[in-house]
């Protein structure tokens, strides 16, 4: 039987803020485990998507560049198998993610989507948002200001102006939730699910976890968290995922972020073989 030949596409470094090594590590381990499964894996970088004609009909990727995402979508439309889907990657950009999670009744903070070139004061006051999070609507966080905690409408106005100057047209505004911040990783079609308190492991991209402080260990049902994440992954159309949630004092769970293929840094050795097996099974179908 001939080997499965797969293309693997690494993430550009600019899209791995403070996690370049971690993102590279999970990609390399996944490649290793796919080869252990008997696959031939050809490795590429994101820019190769634009200049290379792919003979491989199956692709796994960690891309984030818009040009790369759109190219993956075109390839999917032409019959390529792409994991994570280019459409799924786009669904994880902030505004689309927020709209999809809320419209599908996935537990999530109360949120607004606002234009960045207008005064947000009235909208924030009407919503009762004073302490809240301002997040760029068009993409993932690349710069520290792309996700910003604000304490009043004046601070929000300043952040929105900065976004407008940068050409970011919309912002997502989430109510601030008090409780324990939990980070999680998962792989669909497997039993793999890992969660932890980033405050206890000093795991951070921009240090924003400090806002919620050290986790108190509020009791919650982790099977419900896994089920909630599985539902979100299905809605967003991704298989390899991670994100963040807040556990409130009553044990309720609300997702505040959901990402396509994060670093899996605290659990990469356990996750990589299952990521590889999931890719193998999806391609084999």
Coordinates of C-alpha atoms in Angstrom, one line a residue:
X1 CA 0.0 0.0 0.0
X2 CA 1.4 3.4 -0.9
X3 CA 2.2 5.9 1.8
X4 CA -0.2 8.8 2.5
X5 CA 1.7 12.0 1.3
X6 CA 0.8 15.1 3.3
X7 CA 1.8 18.7 3.2
X8 CA 2.5 20.4 6.5
X9 CA 2.6 24.2 6.6
X10 CA 4.2 26.0 9.5
X11 CA 3.0 29.3 11.1
X12 CA 4.8 32.5 10.2
X13 CA 6.7 33.8 13.2
X14 CA 4.9 37.1 13.3
X15 CA 1.7 35.2 14.2
X16 CA 3.3 33.5 17.2
X17 CA 3.8 36.4 19.6
X18 CA 6.0 35.2 22.5
X19 CA 5.3 31.6 21.4
X20 CA 7.5 31.1 18.4
X21 CA 9.3 28.1 19.9
X22 CA 6.2 26.6 21.3
X23 CA 4.3 26.7 18.0
X24 CA 7.3 25.3 16.1
X25 CA 7.6 22.5 18.7
X26 CA 4.0 21.2 18.4
X27 CA 4.3 21.3 14.6
X28 CA 7.5 19.4 14.6
X29 CA 6.2 16.7 17.0
X30 CA 3.1 16.3 14.9
X31 CA 5.2 15.8 11.8
X32 CA 7.3 13.2 13.7
X33 CA 4.2 11.2 14.8
X34 CA 2.6 11.3 11.3
X35 CA 5.8 9.8 9.9
X36 CA 5.7 7.2 12.7
X37 CA 2.2 6.4 11.3
X38 CA 3.8 5.7 7.9
X39 CA 3.0 9.1 6.3
X40 CA 5.3 11.0 4.0
X41 CA 5.2 14.6 5.2
X42 CA 6.5 17.5 3.1
X43 CA 7.1 20.6 5.2
X44 CA 6.4 24.1 4.0
X45 CA 6.2 27.7 5.3
X46 CA 3.3 30.0 4.8
X47 CA 4.8 31.9 1.9
X48 CA 5.0 28.6 0.0
X49 CA 1.2 28.5 -0.3
X50 CA 1.4 31.5 -2.7
X51 CA 4.2 30.3 -4.9
X52 CA 4.0 26.5 -4.8
X53 CA 1.8 24.2 -6.8
X54 CA 0.9 21.4 -4.3
X55 CA 0.8 17.8 -5.6
X56 CA -0.3 16.7 -2.1
X57 CA -4.1 16.6 -1.9
X58 CA -4.0 16.6 2.0
X59 CA -2.7 19.5 4.0
X60 CA -2.4 20.2 7.7
X61 CA -1.4 23.7 8.7
X62 CA -1.0 26.4 11.4
X63 CA -1.4 29.3 9.0
X64 CA -2.6 32.8 10.1
X65 CA -1.8 35.1 7.2
X66 CA -4.9 36.2 5.4
X67 CA -3.5 35.5 2.0
X68 CA -2.6 32.0 3.2
X69 CA -6.1 31.5 4.7
X70 CA -7.8 32.5 1.5
X71 CA -5.5 30.2 -0.5
X72 CA -6.4 27.2 1.7
X73 CA -10.1 28.0 1.2
X74 CA -9.7 27.9 -2.5
X75 CA -7.9 24.6 -2.3
X76 CA -10.7 23.2 -0.1
X77 CA -13.2 24.3 -2.8
X78 CA -11.1 22.4 -5.3
X79 CA -11.3 19.2 -3.3
X80 CA -8.1 19.3 -1.1
X81 CA -8.4 18.0 2.5
X82 CA -7.3 20.8 4.8
X83 CA -6.9 20.5 8.6
X84 CA -7.7 22.9 10.2
X85 CA -10.0 24.2 7.5
X86 CA -9.2 27.6 6.1
X87 CA -12.9 28.5 6.7
X88 CA -12.5 27.3 10.3
X89 CA -9.4 29.4 10.8
X90 CA -11.3 32.5 9.6
X91 CA -14.2 31.6 11.9
X92 CA -11.8 31.9 14.9
X93 CA -11.1 35.6 14.1
X94 CA -12.7 37.6 16.8
X95 CA -15.8 39.1 15.3
X96 CA -16.8 36.0 13.4
X97 CA -16.1 33.8 16.4
X98 CA -18.2 36.0 18.7
X99 CA -21.2 36.0 16.2
X100 CA -21.0 32.3 15.7
X101 CA -20.8 31.3 19.4
X102 CA -23.6 33.7 20.4
X103 CA -25.9 32.7 17.6
X104 CA -25.4 29.1 18.4
X105 CA -26.1 29.6 22.2
X106 CA -22.5 28.7 23.2
X107 CA -21.9 30.0 26.7
X108 CA -20.1 33.3 26.3
X109 CA -19.8 36.7 27.9
X110 CA -22.3 39.4 27.0
X111 CA -20.7 41.2 24.0
X112 CA -21.0 44.2 21.6
X113 CA -19.5 44.6 18.2
X114 CA -18.7 48.3 17.6
X115 CA -17.3 50.4 14.8
X116 CA -13.9 51.8 15.8
X117 CA -14.6 55.2 14.2
X118 CA -17.5 56.1 16.5
X119 CA -17.8 57.2 20.1
X120 CA -18.6 54.0 22.1
X121 CA -19.8 55.8 25.3
X122 CA -23.5 55.5 24.8
X123 CA -23.4 51.8 23.7
X124 CA -21.2 50.9 26.6
X125 CA -23.4 52.7 29.1
X126 CA -26.5 51.2 27.7
X127 CA -25.0 47.7 28.0
X128 CA -23.7 48.4 31.5
X129 CA -20.1 47.8 30.4
X130 CA -17.7 49.7 32.6
X131 CA -15.0 47.2 33.2
X132 CA -14.7 45.4 29.9
X133 CA -12.4 44.0 27.3
X134 CA -11.8 45.6 23.9
X135 CA -10.6 43.2 21.2
X136 CA -9.8 43.8 17.6
X137 CA -12.6 42.4 15.5
X138 CA -10.8 41.4 12.3
X139 CA -8.1 39.0 13.5
X140 CA -6.3 37.2 16.3
X141 CA -4.2 39.2 18.8
X142 CA -0.7 40.0 17.4
X143 CA 0.1 43.2 19.4
X144 CA -0.5 43.7 23.1
X145 CA -3.2 46.3 22.5
X146 CA -5.2 43.9 20.3
X147 CA -6.8 42.7 23.6
X148 CA -7.1 45.4 26.2
X149 CA -8.8 45.6 29.5
X150 CA -10.5 49.0 30.1
X151 CA -12.1 50.5 33.2
X152 CA -14.3 53.2 31.7
X153 CA -15.7 54.5 28.4
X154 CA -12.9 57.1 28.0
X155 CA -10.3 54.3 28.0
X156 CA -12.4 52.4 25.6
X157 CA -12.6 55.4 23.3
X158 CA -8.8 55.7 23.3
X159 CA -8.3 52.1 22.3
X160 CA -10.9 52.3 19.5
X161 CA -9.2 55.3 18.1
X162 CA -5.9 53.5 18.0
X163 CA -7.6 50.6 16.2
X164 CA -9.1 52.9 13.7
X165 CA -5.7 54.5 13.0
X166 CA -4.4 51.0 12.3
X167 CA -7.2 50.2 9.9
X168 CA -9.1 47.9 12.2
X169 CA -12.8 48.7 11.4
X170 CA -14.6 46.8 14.2
X171 CA -14.0 45.8 17.8
X172 CA -15.5 43.2 19.9
X173 CA -16.4 44.3 23.5
X174 CA -16.8 41.6 26.1
X175 CA -18.1 42.2 29.6
X176 CA -15.5 41.6 32.2
X177 CA -16.2 38.3 34.0
X178 CA -15.0 37.8 37.6
X179 CA -13.7 34.3 38.3
X180 CA -11.0 31.8 37.6
X181 CA -9.3 32.0 34.2
X182 CA -8.8 28.5 32.7
X183 CA -6.9 27.7 29.6
X184 CA -7.7 24.5 27.6
X185 CA -6.6 22.4 24.6
X186 CA -8.5 19.7 22.7
X187 CA -8.6 17.5 19.6
X188 CA -11.9 16.5 18.1
X189 CA -12.6 12.8 17.6
X190 CA -10.3 11.9 20.5
X191 CA -10.6 11.8 24.3
X192 CA -7.7 14.3 24.5
X193 CA -8.7 17.4 26.6
X194 CA -6.3 19.3 28.9
X195 CA -7.0 22.3 31.1
X196 CA -5.0 24.3 33.6
X197 CA -4.8 27.6 35.5
X198 CA -2.4 29.8 33.6
X199 CA -1.9 31.9 36.8
X200 CA -0.3 28.8 38.4
X201 CA 2.0 27.9 35.5
X202 CA 3.0 31.5 34.5
X203 CA 1.8 30.7 31.0
X204 CA 1.1 33.9 29.2
X205 CA 1.3 35.6 25.8
X206 CA 0.8 39.3 26.9
X207 CA 0.4 39.1 30.6
X208 CA -3.3 39.8 30.5
X209 CA -4.1 36.8 32.8
X210 CA -3.0 39.0 35.7
X211 CA -6.3 40.9 35.5
X212 CA -8.3 38.0 37.0
X213 CA -5.5 37.2 39.4
X214 CA -4.5 33.9 40.9
X215 CA -7.1 31.2 40.4
X216 CA -9.0 30.3 43.6
X217 CA -9.8 26.7 42.4
X218 CA -13.5 27.3 42.1
X219 CA -15.1 23.8 41.7
X220 CA -16.6 23.1 38.2
X221 CA -17.5 20.1 36.1
X222 CA -14.6 19.6 33.7
X223 CA -16.7 17.2 31.6
X224 CA -19.1 20.1 30.9
X225 CA -16.2 22.2 29.9
X226 CA -15.0 19.5 27.4
X227 CA -18.5 19.1 26.1
X228 CA -18.9 22.9 25.7
X229 CA -15.5 23.1 23.8
X230 CA -16.6 20.2 21.5
X231 CA -19.7 22.1 20.6
X232 CA -17.7 25.2 19.9
X233 CA -15.2 23.4 17.8
X234 CA -18.1 21.9 15.7
X235 CA -19.7 25.4 15.3
X236 CA -16.4 26.9 14.3
X237 CA -15.4 24.0 12.1
X238 CA -12.0 23.2 13.6
X239 CA -10.5 20.0 14.9
X240 CA -7.3 21.1 16.7
X241 CA -8.1 23.9 19.2
X242 CA -7.5 25.7 22.4
X243 CA -8.8 28.7 24.2
X244 CA -9.8 30.3 27.5
X245 CA -12.8 30.4 29.7
X246 CA -13.9 32.0 33.0
X247 CA -15.3 29.9 35.9
X248 CA -17.6 32.0 38.0
X249 CA -18.2 31.5 41.7
X250 CA -21.3 29.3 41.0
X251 CA -19.2 27.0 38.8
X252 CA -20.7 28.3 35.5
X253 CA -18.4 28.3 32.5
X254 CA -18.2 30.9 29.7
X255 CA -15.8 30.8 26.8
X256 CA -13.9 34.0 26.3
X257 CA -11.6 32.9 23.5
X258 CA -11.3 29.9 21.1
X259 CA -8.3 29.4 18.8
X260 CA -7.3 27.2 15.8
X261 CA -4.3 25.1 16.6
X262 CA -2.5 26.8 19.6
X263 CA 0.8 25.8 21.0
X264 CA -0.3 23.0 23.4
X265 CA 2.8 24.1 25.3
X266 CA 2.1 22.5 28.7
X267 CA 0.9 19.2 27.2
X268 CA 2.5 18.9 23.7
X269 CA 4.1 15.5 24.3
X270 CA 0.7 14.1 25.2
X271 CA -1.2 16.0 22.5
X272 CA 1.1 15.5 19.5
X273 CA 0.4 11.8 18.8
X274 CA -3.3 12.3 19.1
X275 CA -3.2 15.4 16.8
X276 CA -1.3 13.3 14.3
X277 CA -3.8 10.4 14.6
X278 CA -6.7 12.8 14.1
X279 CA -5.1 14.2 11.0
X280 CA -4.4 10.7 9.7
X281 CA -7.9 9.5 10.3
X282 CA -9.5 12.6 8.7
X283 CA -7.3 12.3 5.6
X284 CA -7.8 8.5 5.4
X285 CA -11.6 9.0 5.2

